[in-house]
Amino acid sequence: MTRVAVTGVTGYVGGRLVPELLAAGHQVRAVARRTHRLQGRPWADDVELAEADAGDLDQVRDALDGVDVAYYLIHSLGTGPRFAARDRRTALTFAQAAREAGVRRIVYLGGLYPEGKDLSPHLESRKEVGEILLASGVPTTVLRAAVIIGSGSASFEMMRYLTERLPVMTTPRWVDNRVQPIAIRDVLRYLVGSATMPADVNRSFDIGGPQVLRYRDMMQRYAAVAGLRPRVVLGVGALSPRLSSLWVSLVTPVPGPLARPLVESLVHEVVCDEHDIATYVPDPPEGLLGFDESVRLALQRIGEADVATRWSSASVPGAPSDPLPSDPDWAGGTLYRDERRTRVQAPADAVWQVLQAVGGERGWYSWSLAWRARGVLDRLWGG
């Protein structure tokens, strides 16, 4: 039985990887800065929990002690202008801790990028992290993926809301760039298979689905699968990543700090140069999952309210999971109580209907237009 440690378990990929590793017969240790956030996960009782701050060498070394394979699924996407320095420090700490703990393999999920190009800060950081881990002295597998298609994925949600909410849209030039998307289930299969790679393998692998599409085509194909009318996509000239990200954050639930690095990554054409991963993790007999089927499965999950993890599960500024002043201590915030009482001349069920209507599409129980305008201004500001 292989003993594996998974970091980033509160995130989108990490939260889905744990049950897949358990199903494959591995013994799993889930590593998180606050393990109480894992309470309620279906697999929480089947794993060993280890609490560690990714920037603390001693804590990370202890968390990796006795582990055969360590999954590095940590990144500072959307955490501010210094994210690259933070990613660099964290990767160096993890590399040293894994080496000193006697870990036999590191597995890292990074971003797909074109060779020999000036990369966006986000992709440059993902590239640097992979290089740090490959030079760690511990055999490392770096999987490089472009757009991941799956319910709850930030990239998928961005595309989904853009397509659903804008029958006619003016778009920046990057919508005509070629992308090789991959289904989340194929990403997970590659991650699980990487745990048993031979000891002499220390390299990066490009991973992608069976199709190369323009982002424009992905939106049109999404519309077809979702039963929507074909979208009218009008390209415009230069539109900076900042303006593009503000546009995305206005139309979709993805906040500006997260939308910007996603948009910057799309400025490049991201297509696989090789498929060497199949040497170690063979393609399934039925082949890799195509784009249309990936979208269909994702929409099915969303329709059934069966989305295991979301991008907002991780600590991204502006994400719904961020601690708020009204959150109790166990949720990572501080609890403030403001209790007020008043008598209402109405039946309890009628009052409850009003309270129940707060939030969601309606927003507030009065002045709905004003609350919608406030929401628009918030998004224009980058919130």
Short mmCIF file of C-alpha atoms in Angstrom, two decimals:
data_model
loop_
_atom_site.label_atom_id
_atom_site.label_comp_id
_atom_site.label_asym_id
_atom_site.label_seq_id
_atom_site.Cartn_x
_atom_site.Cartn_y
_atom_site.Cartn_z
CA MET A 1 0.00 0.00 0.00
CA THR A 2 1.42 3.38 -1.04
CA ARG A 3 1.29 6.13 1.55
CA VAL A 4 0.47 9.46 -0.07
CA ALA A 5 0.11 12.99 1.25
CA VAL A 6 -2.11 15.52 -0.53
CA THR A 7 -1.72 19.25 -0.05
CA GLY A 8 -4.32 21.72 -1.29
CA VAL A 9 -7.14 19.41 -0.18
CA THR A 10 -9.49 22.36 0.40
CA GLY A 11 -9.12 23.32 -3.27
CA TYR A 12 -10.91 22.21 -6.40
CA VAL A 13 -8.53 19.46 -7.60
CA GLY A 14 -7.21 18.34 -4.22
CA GLY A 15 -10.68 17.74 -2.82
CA ARG A 16 -11.52 15.49 -5.76
CA LEU A 17 -8.20 13.70 -5.80
CA VAL A 18 -8.45 12.28 -2.26
CA PRO A 19 -11.41 9.92 -2.93
CA GLU A 20 -9.79 8.78 -6.19
CA LEU A 21 -6.60 7.86 -4.34
CA LEU A 22 -8.60 6.00 -1.70
CA ALA A 23 -10.47 4.10 -4.41
CA ALA A 24 -7.10 3.12 -5.93
CA GLY A 25 -6.10 1.53 -2.63
CA HIS A 26 -3.68 4.17 -1.36
CA GLN A 27 -3.33 5.27 2.25
CA VAL A 28 -3.99 9.02 2.27
CA ARG A 29 -2.84 11.81 4.56
CA ALA A 30 -4.68 15.08 3.93
CA VAL A 31 -2.52 18.11 4.70
CA ALA A 32 -4.18 21.46 5.38
CA ARG A 33 -3.41 24.64 7.29
CA ARG A 34 -6.73 24.29 9.10
CA THR A 35 -7.93 20.68 9.18
CA HIS A 36 -11.27 21.70 10.69
CA ARG A 37 -12.22 22.91 7.20
CA LEU A 38 -12.26 19.27 6.12
CA GLN A 39 -15.01 18.33 8.54
CA GLY A 40 -18.05 17.11 6.68
CA ARG A 41 -16.14 15.86 3.65
CA PRO A 42 -17.38 12.34 2.75
CA TRP A 43 -13.82 11.00 2.98
CA ALA A 44 -12.73 12.81 6.16
CA ASP A 45 -13.00 9.69 8.34
CA ASP A 46 -11.05 7.57 5.85
CA VAL A 47 -7.86 9.65 5.82
CA GLU A 48 -5.22 10.79 8.26
CA LEU A 49 -5.31 14.53 8.86
CA ALA A 50 -2.14 16.58 9.23
CA GLU A 51 -2.10 20.30 10.02
CA ALA A 52 0.72 22.33 8.47
CA ASP A 53 1.37 25.82 7.17
CA ALA A 54 2.90 25.45 3.71
CA GLY A 55 5.50 28.10 4.53
CA ASP A 56 6.73 26.41 7.73
CA LEU A 57 9.55 23.94 7.00
CA ASP A 58 9.25 22.01 10.26
CA GLN A 59 5.47 21.62 9.97
CA VAL A 60 5.64 20.48 6.34
CA ARG A 61 8.48 18.03 7.09
CA ASP A 62 6.43 16.51 9.93
CA ALA A 63 3.37 16.30 7.67
CA LEU A 64 5.38 14.40 5.04
CA ASP A 65 7.15 12.07 7.46
CA GLY A 66 6.71 8.43 6.46
CA VAL A 67 5.07 9.33 3.13
CA ASP A 68 5.98 7.67 -0.19
CA VAL A 69 4.34 10.16 -2.58
CA ALA A 70 3.54 13.82 -1.94
CA TYR A 71 1.07 15.75 -4.10
CA TYR A 72 1.82 19.45 -4.39
CA LEU A 73 -1.45 21.20 -5.32
CA ILE A 74 -0.74 24.58 -3.76
CA HIS A 75 -0.66 27.86 -5.65
CA SER A 76 -1.35 31.49 -4.85
CA LEU A 77 -3.62 32.19 -7.81
CA GLY A 78 -5.46 35.47 -7.30
CA THR A 79 -3.80 36.39 -3.98
CA GLY A 80 -2.26 39.66 -5.09
CA PRO A 81 0.75 41.11 -6.92
CA ARG A 82 3.31 39.17 -4.84
CA PHE A 83 1.88 35.76 -5.57
CA ALA A 84 4.95 34.67 -7.58
CA ALA A 85 7.33 35.31 -4.67
CA ARG A 86 4.96 33.48 -2.34
CA ASP A 87 4.73 30.51 -4.72
CA ARG A 88 8.53 30.41 -5.01
CA ARG A 89 9.08 30.36 -1.23
CA THR A 90 6.40 27.74 -0.67
CA ALA A 91 7.77 25.46 -3.41
CA LEU A 92 11.32 25.73 -2.05
CA THR A 93 10.06 24.90 1.44
CA PHE A 94 8.09 21.91 0.18
CA ALA A 95 11.02 20.62 -1.89
CA GLN A 96 13.37 20.73 1.10
CA ALA A 97 10.80 19.17 3.43
CA ALA A 98 10.09 16.32 0.99
CA ARG A 99 13.80 15.61 0.57
CA GLU A 100 14.49 15.60 4.31
CA ALA A 101 11.40 13.48 5.05
CA GLY A 102 12.53 10.81 2.59
CA VAL A 103 9.61 11.20 0.18
CA ARG A 104 10.11 8.99 -2.89
CA ARG A 105 8.09 11.06 -5.40
CA ILE A 106 6.52 14.50 -5.74
CA VAL A 107 3.55 15.04 -8.08
CA TYR A 108 2.68 18.58 -9.14
CA LEU A 109 -0.18 19.87 -11.31
CA GLY A 110 0.99 22.97 -13.17
CA GLY A 111 -0.08 24.96 -16.19
CA LEU A 112 0.47 24.24 -19.87
CA TYR A 113 2.53 26.92 -21.61
CA PRO A 114 4.22 27.49 -24.96
CA GLU A 115 8.00 27.09 -24.99
CA GLY A 116 10.17 30.08 -25.89
CA LYS A 117 7.46 32.70 -25.31
CA ASP A 118 7.16 35.57 -22.86
CA LEU A 119 4.67 34.12 -20.42
CA SER A 120 2.04 35.78 -18.25
CA PRO A 121 3.08 36.21 -14.58
CA HIS A 122 0.73 33.35 -13.64
CA LEU A 123 2.14 30.85 -16.14
CA GLU A 124 5.70 31.97 -15.46
CA SER A 125 5.14 31.24 -11.77
CA ARG A 126 3.65 27.81 -12.47
CA LYS A 127 6.64 27.04 -14.70
CA GLU A 128 9.09 28.15 -12.00
CA VAL A 129 7.41 26.02 -9.33
CA GLY A 130 7.69 22.95 -11.57
CA GLU A 131 11.40 23.64 -12.14
CA ILE A 132 12.00 24.03 -8.39
CA LEU A 133 10.36 20.68 -7.64
CA LEU A 134 12.19 18.93 -10.50
CA ALA A 135 15.48 20.16 -9.02
CA SER A 136 14.55 19.09 -5.48
CA GLY A 137 16.51 15.84 -5.50
CA VAL A 138 13.22 13.93 -5.17
CA PRO A 139 11.92 12.26 -8.37
CA THR A 140 9.12 14.53 -9.55
CA THR A 141 6.21 14.31 -11.98
CA VAL A 142 4.99 17.66 -13.29
CA LEU A 143 1.66 17.50 -15.14
CA ARG A 144 0.96 20.58 -17.28
CA ALA A 145 -2.71 21.21 -18.12
CA ALA A 146 -4.56 24.05 -19.87
CA VAL A 147 -8.29 24.63 -19.30
CA ILE A 148 -9.83 22.00 -17.00
CA ILE A 149 -13.45 21.19 -17.83
CA GLY A 150 -15.52 20.09 -14.86
CA SER A 151 -18.33 21.28 -12.63
CA GLY A 152 -16.93 23.80 -10.17
CA SER A 153 -13.71 24.52 -12.08
CA ALA A 154 -12.93 28.25 -12.22
CA SER A 155 -12.05 28.01 -15.93
CA PHE A 156 -15.26 26.14 -16.67
CA GLU A 157 -17.44 28.49 -14.62
CA MET A 158 -15.92 31.49 -16.38
CA MET A 159 -16.73 30.03 -19.79
CA ARG A 160 -20.15 28.85 -18.66
CA TYR A 161 -21.36 32.20 -17.39
CA LEU A 162 -19.91 34.16 -20.28
CA THR A 163 -21.76 31.92 -22.71
CA GLU A 164 -25.05 31.72 -20.84
CA ARG A 165 -25.37 35.40 -19.95
CA LEU A 166 -24.17 36.98 -23.20
CA PRO A 167 -26.03 35.91 -26.36
CA VAL A 168 -24.07 38.67 -28.12
CA MET A 169 -20.62 39.61 -26.88
CA THR A 170 -17.64 41.68 -27.91
CA THR A 171 -14.50 39.84 -26.94
CA PRO A 172 -10.74 40.43 -26.85
CA ARG A 173 -8.40 38.88 -29.37
CA TRP A 174 -7.55 35.89 -27.16
CA VAL A 175 -10.86 34.17 -27.96
CA ASP A 176 -9.26 33.06 -31.24
CA ASN A 177 -6.29 31.42 -29.54
CA ARG A 178 -6.07 27.64 -29.65
CA VAL A 179 -6.60 25.74 -26.40
CA GLN A 180 -6.41 22.02 -25.59
CA PRO A 181 -8.93 21.54 -22.75
CA ILE A 182 -8.99 18.42 -20.60
CA ALA A 183 -11.75 16.82 -18.52
CA ILE A 184 -11.28 16.82 -14.76
CA ARG A 185 -11.71 13.04 -14.66
CA ASP A 186 -8.73 12.59 -17.00
CA VAL A 187 -6.66 15.01 -14.89
CA LEU A 188 -7.47 12.94 -11.81
CA ARG A 189 -6.60 9.70 -13.63
CA TYR A 190 -3.19 11.10 -14.56
CA LEU A 191 -2.61 12.32 -11.01
CA VAL A 192 -3.47 8.94 -9.47
CA GLY A 193 -1.37 7.07 -12.06
CA SER A 194 1.64 9.29 -11.36
CA ALA A 195 1.94 7.81 -7.86
CA THR A 196 3.38 4.58 -9.26
CA MET A 197 5.82 5.94 -11.85
CA PRO A 198 9.32 4.36 -11.92
CA ALA A 199 11.93 5.96 -9.67
CA ASP A 200 14.02 7.17 -12.62
CA VAL A 201 11.24 9.40 -14.02
CA ASN A 202 11.85 13.06 -13.24
CA ARG A 203 10.20 15.26 -15.86
CA SER A 204 7.22 17.27 -17.06
CA PHE A 205 4.33 15.88 -19.10
CA ASP A 206 1.82 17.80 -21.22
CA ILE A 207 -1.72 16.58 -20.59
CA GLY A 208 -4.74 17.53 -22.68
CA GLY A 209 -7.95 16.17 -24.10
CA PRO A 210 -8.43 14.80 -27.62
CA GLN A 211 -9.38 18.13 -29.23
CA VAL A 212 -7.70 21.47 -29.90
CA LEU A 213 -10.24 24.31 -30.04
CA ARG A 214 -10.35 28.06 -30.16
CA TYR A 215 -11.88 29.62 -27.04
CA ARG A 216 -14.60 31.03 -29.32
CA ASP A 217 -15.40 27.48 -30.48
CA MET A 218 -15.52 26.24 -26.90
CA MET A 219 -18.19 28.80 -26.07
CA GLN A 220 -20.24 27.87 -29.15
CA ARG A 221 -19.97 24.15 -28.39
CA TYR A 222 -20.92 24.80 -24.77
CA ALA A 223 -24.02 26.65 -26.00
CA ALA A 224 -24.96 23.69 -28.22
CA VAL A 225 -24.60 21.16 -25.39
CA ALA A 226 -26.52 23.42 -22.99
CA GLY A 227 -29.37 23.83 -25.49
CA LEU A 228 -28.73 27.53 -26.10
CA ARG A 229 -28.90 29.42 -29.37
CA PRO A 230 -25.59 29.99 -31.17
CA ARG A 231 -23.74 32.93 -29.66
CA VAL A 232 -22.68 35.99 -31.63
CA VAL A 233 -19.02 36.62 -30.77
CA LEU A 234 -17.56 39.87 -32.10
CA GLY A 235 -13.81 40.27 -31.74
CA VAL A 236 -12.28 43.61 -30.83
CA GLY A 237 -8.69 44.80 -31.03
CA ALA A 238 -6.44 45.32 -28.05
CA LEU A 239 -8.04 44.76 -24.66
CA SER A 240 -5.68 44.55 -21.70
CA PRO A 241 -5.83 41.60 -19.29
CA ARG A 242 -6.97 44.00 -16.58
CA LEU A 243 -9.91 45.26 -18.63
CA SER A 244 -10.70 41.72 -19.73
CA SER A 245 -10.68 40.48 -16.14
CA LEU A 246 -12.98 43.32 -15.04
CA TRP A 247 -15.34 42.34 -17.85
CA VAL A 248 -15.21 38.69 -16.75
CA SER A 249 -15.79 39.55 -13.08
CA LEU A 250 -18.77 41.73 -14.08
CA VAL A 251 -20.47 38.93 -16.03
CA THR A 252 -19.44 35.85 -14.04
CA PRO A 253 -19.14 34.91 -10.33
CA VAL A 254 -15.33 34.66 -10.72
CA PRO A 255 -13.83 37.63 -8.81
CA GLY A 256 -11.37 40.00 -10.45
CA PRO A 257 -8.26 38.80 -8.57
CA LEU A 258 -8.87 35.26 -9.86
CA ALA A 259 -10.19 36.24 -13.29
CA ARG A 260 -7.08 38.21 -14.22
CA PRO A 261 -4.53 35.35 -14.07
CA LEU A 262 -7.01 33.08 -15.87
CA VAL A 263 -7.41 35.64 -18.65
CA GLU A 264 -3.64 36.25 -18.82
CA SER A 265 -3.12 32.53 -19.38
CA LEU A 266 -5.52 32.58 -22.32
CA VAL A 267 -3.40 35.21 -24.04
CA HIS A 268 -1.14 32.30 -25.06
CA GLU A 269 -1.98 29.35 -27.28
CA VAL A 270 -1.77 26.32 -24.99
CA VAL A 271 -1.53 23.08 -26.95
CA CYS A 272 0.28 19.87 -25.96
CA ASP A 273 3.62 19.23 -27.66
CA GLU A 274 3.76 15.56 -26.62
CA HIS A 275 1.68 12.77 -25.12
CA ASP A 276 4.44 10.84 -23.34
CA ILE A 277 2.29 10.47 -20.24
CA ALA A 278 0.56 7.54 -21.98
CA THR A 279 3.77 5.52 -21.56
CA TYR A 280 3.20 5.47 -17.80
CA VAL A 281 -0.55 6.12 -17.51
CA PRO A 282 -2.19 4.53 -20.59
CA ASP A 283 -5.24 6.13 -22.14
CA PRO A 284 -8.52 4.41 -21.20
CA PRO A 285 -9.85 1.89 -23.76
CA GLU A 286 -12.65 4.30 -24.72
CA GLY A 287 -10.18 7.16 -25.14
CA LEU A 288 -9.86 10.51 -23.40
CA LEU A 289 -13.08 12.38 -22.71
CA GLY A 290 -13.98 14.88 -25.46
CA PHE A 291 -15.01 18.47 -24.86
CA ASP A 292 -18.74 18.03 -25.52
CA GLU A 293 -19.03 15.01 -23.24
CA SER A 294 -17.03 16.81 -20.53
CA VAL A 295 -19.47 19.72 -20.67
CA ARG A 296 -22.47 17.40 -20.64
CA LEU A 297 -21.24 15.61 -17.53
CA ALA A 298 -20.41 18.90 -15.81
CA LEU A 299 -23.88 20.30 -16.51
CA GLN A 300 -25.44 17.07 -15.29
CA ARG A 301 -23.58 17.41 -11.99
CA ILE A 302 -24.66 21.04 -11.68
CA GLY A 303 -28.27 20.16 -12.49
CA GLU A 304 -28.28 17.44 -9.84
CA ALA A 305 -26.57 19.72 -7.28
CA ASP A 306 -23.84 17.10 -7.04
CA VAL A 307 -20.72 19.28 -7.36
CA ALA A 308 -18.07 17.75 -5.08
CA THR A 309 -15.68 20.73 -5.03
CA ARG A 310 -15.60 24.24 -6.47
CA TRP A 311 -12.94 26.84 -7.18
CA SER A 312 -14.46 28.84 -4.32
CA SER A 313 -13.59 26.04 -1.86
CA ALA A 314 -10.04 27.41 -1.75
CA SER A 315 -8.93 30.63 -0.10
CA VAL A 316 -9.20 33.02 -3.04
CA PRO A 317 -9.78 36.71 -2.26
CA GLY A 318 -13.39 37.50 -3.04
CA ALA A 319 -14.46 33.85 -3.07
CA PRO A 320 -17.63 32.91 -1.16
CA SER A 321 -15.49 30.71 1.12
CA ASP A 322 -13.47 33.63 2.49
CA PRO A 323 -14.00 34.20 6.23
CA LEU A 324 -16.29 37.13 6.92
CA PRO A 325 -16.60 39.17 10.12
CA SER A 326 -19.87 37.35 10.79
CA ASP A 327 -18.24 33.90 10.60
CA PRO A 328 -17.58 32.03 13.87
CA ASP A 329 -14.05 31.07 14.97
CA TRP A 330 -14.30 27.52 13.61
CA ALA A 331 -14.88 28.96 10.12
CA GLY A 332 -11.73 31.08 10.27
CA GLY A 333 -13.38 34.38 11.13
CA THR A 334 -14.60 36.33 14.15
CA LEU A 335 -18.17 36.22 15.37
CA TYR A 336 -20.03 39.47 15.97
CA ARG A 337 -23.60 39.35 17.21
CA ASP A 338 -26.16 42.08 16.65
CA GLU A 339 -29.58 40.97 17.89
CA ARG A 340 -32.65 43.10 17.36
CA ARG A 341 -36.30 42.27 17.90
CA THR A 342 -39.52 43.72 16.65
CA ARG A 343 -43.15 42.62 16.62
CA VAL A 344 -44.71 41.99 13.22
CA GLN A 345 -48.46 41.85 12.66
CA ALA A 346 -48.32 38.86 10.30
CA PRO A 347 -48.43 35.06 10.52
CA ALA A 348 -45.09 33.35 11.10
CA ASP A 349 -45.24 31.52 7.75
CA ALA A 350 -45.74 34.81 5.88
CA VAL A 351 -42.75 36.39 7.65
CA TRP A 352 -40.66 33.33 6.86
CA GLN A 353 -41.53 33.61 3.15
CA VAL A 354 -40.12 37.14 3.14
CA LEU A 355 -36.93 36.15 4.97
CA GLN A 356 -36.49 33.15 2.72
CA ALA A 357 -36.49 35.42 -0.34
CA VAL A 358 -33.37 37.32 0.77
CA GLY A 359 -30.35 36.52 -1.41
CA GLY A 360 -30.14 34.52 -4.61
CA GLU A 361 -31.61 36.07 -7.74
CA ARG A 362 -33.80 38.49 -5.82
CA GLY A 363 -31.08 39.97 -3.64
CA TRP A 364 -33.09 41.83 -0.99
CA TYR A 365 -36.77 41.85 -0.12
CA SER A 366 -37.18 45.50 -1.12
CA TRP A 367 -35.58 47.96 -3.53
CA SER A 368 -34.43 45.11 -5.76
CA LEU A 369 -33.28 47.45 -8.54
CA ALA A 370 -31.10 49.40 -6.11
CA TRP A 371 -29.46 46.22 -4.87
CA ARG A 372 -28.82 45.06 -8.43
CA ALA A 373 -27.18 48.41 -9.21
CA ARG A 374 -25.03 48.06 -6.10
CA GLY A 375 -23.95 44.59 -7.26
CA VAL A 376 -23.01 45.93 -10.72
CA LEU A 377 -20.93 48.73 -9.18
CA ASP A 378 -19.20 46.21 -6.92
CA ARG A 379 -18.21 44.07 -9.91
CA LEU A 380 -17.06 47.11 -11.90
CA TRP A 381 -14.80 47.94 -8.98
CA GLY A 382 -13.31 44.43 -9.25
CA GLY A 383 -15.17 42.71 -6.41
#
